[in-house]
Amino acid sequence: PVEVDPEDMVRFAMEKPAYMAQYSVSDAVATFYLYEKYVHMFIFSLATIIPMNPEDVLRKGSGTLCETLLMVQATQKAIICPNKQVEPHAKFHNGHLIASETYIGGKVECLETGVYRSDVEYKFDVTPSAFQGLIDNIDRDLTFAIEVEGGIDRS
């Protein structure tokens, strides 16, 4: 993926707009693949065991999700549990209908978003034998990645 230092983004946007457009696309593609690999199936797995649609699973807090899962388990095992209080369908604030109050009262303050190179200390120690080990096992590792993880017959 294309990489741009956060400190250079504004300057690049003015001086190299095409490069920043390429960065934006690269960032979007990387974000999509991270979502597909780590988030998507997890959300749908939760929505399978918790009787909520995926959007609600994403928006609800962990306490609500745990409570709902416990209620499902209690129902399956015929355990009596108290009825949950039901809120009225329409809520108003100062005479105006509230469409969604998912985030009412929430406040997030952040001076700078993201993780920067200066936030993470790193020290590289190159060991030639480690590289040789990677080279020696490339066929085995590729076969594993392609056949086991990818589900594609390599031959």
Coordinates of C-alpha atoms in Angstrom, one line a residue:
P1 CA 0.0 0.0 0.0
V2 CA 1.0 3.6 -0.5
E3 CA 2.3 5.2 2.7
V4 CA 2.2 8.9 3.5
D5 CA 3.5 10.5 6.7
P6 CA 0.7 12.3 8.5
E7 CA 2.8 15.4 8.7
D8 CA 3.0 15.5 4.9
M9 CA -0.7 14.9 4.1
V10 CA -1.8 18.5 3.9
R11 CA 1.2 19.6 1.8
F12 CA 0.8 16.6 -0.5
A13 CA -2.9 17.3 -0.9
M14 CA -2.0 20.8 -2.3
E15 CA 1.2 19.8 -4.2
K16 CA 0.5 16.2 -5.3
P17 CA -3.3 15.6 -5.4
A18 CA -3.0 12.5 -7.7
Y19 CA -0.6 10.9 -5.3
M20 CA -3.0 11.6 -2.4
A21 CA -5.8 10.1 -4.4
Q22 CA -3.7 7.0 -4.9
Y23 CA -3.0 6.9 -1.1
S24 CA -6.7 7.3 -0.4
V25 CA -7.6 4.3 -2.6
S26 CA -4.8 2.3 -1.2
D27 CA -6.0 3.0 2.3
A28 CA -9.6 2.2 1.5
V29 CA -8.5 -1.2 -0.1
A30 CA -6.4 -2.0 2.9
T31 CA -9.2 -1.1 5.3
F32 CA -11.6 -3.3 3.4
Y33 CA -9.3 -6.3 3.5
L34 CA -8.8 -5.9 7.2
Y35 CA -12.5 -5.7 7.7
E36 CA -13.2 -8.7 5.5
K37 CA -10.5 -10.8 7.3
Y38 CA -11.1 -9.8 11.0
V39 CA -14.5 -8.2 11.5
H40 CA -17.1 -9.3 8.9
M41 CA -17.4 -13.0 9.9
F42 CA -17.1 -12.1 13.6
I43 CA -20.1 -9.8 13.4
F44 CA -22.2 -12.3 11.5
S45 CA -21.2 -15.1 13.9
L46 CA -22.4 -12.9 16.8
A47 CA -25.6 -12.1 14.9
T48 CA -26.1 -15.9 14.5
I49 CA -26.0 -16.7 18.2
I50 CA -27.5 -13.4 19.5
P51 CA -31.0 -12.6 18.0
M52 CA -30.0 -9.2 16.6
N53 CA -29.3 -8.0 13.1
P54 CA -25.6 -7.3 12.3
E55 CA -26.1 -3.5 12.5
D56 CA -27.4 -3.8 16.1
V57 CA -24.6 -6.1 17.0
L58 CA -22.1 -3.4 15.9
R59 CA -23.9 -0.6 17.7
K60 CA -24.8 -2.3 21.0
G61 CA -22.4 -2.3 24.0
S62 CA -20.8 -5.5 25.3
G63 CA -23.1 -5.4 28.3
T64 CA -26.3 -5.5 26.1
L65 CA -24.8 -8.2 23.9
C66 CA -23.9 -10.4 27.0
E67 CA -27.4 -9.8 28.5
T68 CA -29.1 -10.8 25.3
L69 CA -27.0 -13.9 24.9
L70 CA -27.8 -14.9 28.5
M71 CA -31.5 -14.4 27.9
V72 CA -31.2 -16.7 24.8
Q73 CA -29.5 -19.3 26.8
A74 CA -32.0 -19.0 29.6
T75 CA -34.9 -19.4 27.2
Q76 CA -33.3 -22.5 25.6
K77 CA -32.9 -24.1 29.0
A78 CA -36.4 -23.1 30.2
I79 CA -35.0 -20.9 33.0
I80 CA -37.3 -18.2 34.2
C81 CA -35.9 -14.7 33.8
P82 CA -37.4 -11.3 34.4
N83 CA -39.0 -9.4 31.5
K84 CA -36.9 -6.6 30.3
Q85 CA -38.4 -3.2 30.5
V86 CA -39.7 -2.0 27.1
E87 CA -39.1 1.6 26.1
P88 CA -41.8 3.5 24.3
H89 CA -41.4 3.3 20.5
A90 CA -41.2 7.1 19.9
K91 CA -39.2 9.5 22.1
F92 CA -39.2 13.2 22.0
H93 CA -36.8 15.9 23.2
N94 CA -38.0 19.5 23.4
G95 CA -40.9 18.6 21.1
H96 CA -38.7 17.0 18.5
L97 CA -38.8 13.3 17.6
I98 CA -35.6 11.5 18.4
A99 CA -34.7 9.3 15.5
S100 CA -31.8 7.5 17.2
E101 CA -30.3 7.9 20.6
T102 CA -27.6 5.4 20.2
Y103 CA -24.8 7.9 20.9
I104 CA -26.6 10.5 22.9
G105 CA -24.3 11.7 25.7
G106 CA -21.2 10.3 24.2
K107 CA -18.2 12.5 23.9
V108 CA -14.8 11.6 22.3
E109 CA -11.8 13.8 22.6
C110 CA -8.7 13.2 20.7
L111 CA -5.9 15.6 19.9
E112 CA -4.4 13.5 17.1
T113 CA -5.8 10.4 15.6
G114 CA -3.7 7.5 14.4
V115 CA -0.6 5.7 15.3
Y116 CA 2.7 7.4 14.3
R117 CA 6.2 6.0 13.9
S118 CA 7.4 8.0 16.8
D119 CA 4.8 6.3 19.1
V120 CA 6.3 2.8 18.6
E121 CA 9.9 2.2 19.5
Y122 CA 11.6 -0.4 17.3
K123 CA 15.0 -1.8 17.0
F124 CA 15.9 -4.0 14.1
D125 CA 18.3 -6.8 14.6
V126 CA 18.9 -8.6 11.3
T127 CA 19.9 -12.3 11.7
P128 CA 21.1 -13.8 8.4
S129 CA 20.2 -17.3 9.6
A130 CA 16.6 -16.3 10.1
F131 CA 16.4 -15.1 6.5
Q132 CA 18.0 -18.3 5.3
G133 CA 15.3 -20.2 7.3
L134 CA 12.6 -18.3 5.5
I135 CA 14.3 -19.0 2.1
D136 CA 14.7 -22.7 2.9
N137 CA 11.0 -23.1 3.8
I138 CA 9.4 -21.0 1.1
D139 CA 7.8 -23.9 -0.7
R140 CA 6.4 -25.4 2.5
D141 CA 5.0 -22.0 3.6
L142 CA 3.5 -21.2 0.3
T143 CA 1.9 -24.6 0.1
F144 CA 0.3 -24.0 3.5
A145 CA -0.9 -20.5 2.7
I146 CA -2.3 -21.5 -0.7
E147 CA -3.8 -24.9 0.1
V148 CA -4.7 -24.8 3.8
E149 CA -5.6 -21.1 4.3
G150 CA -6.7 -20.3 0.8
G151 CA -8.4 -23.6 0.0
I152 CA -6.8 -23.8 -3.5
D153 CA -5.0 -26.9 -4.8
R154 CA -1.5 -25.8 -5.6
S155 CA -0.8 -28.6 -8.1

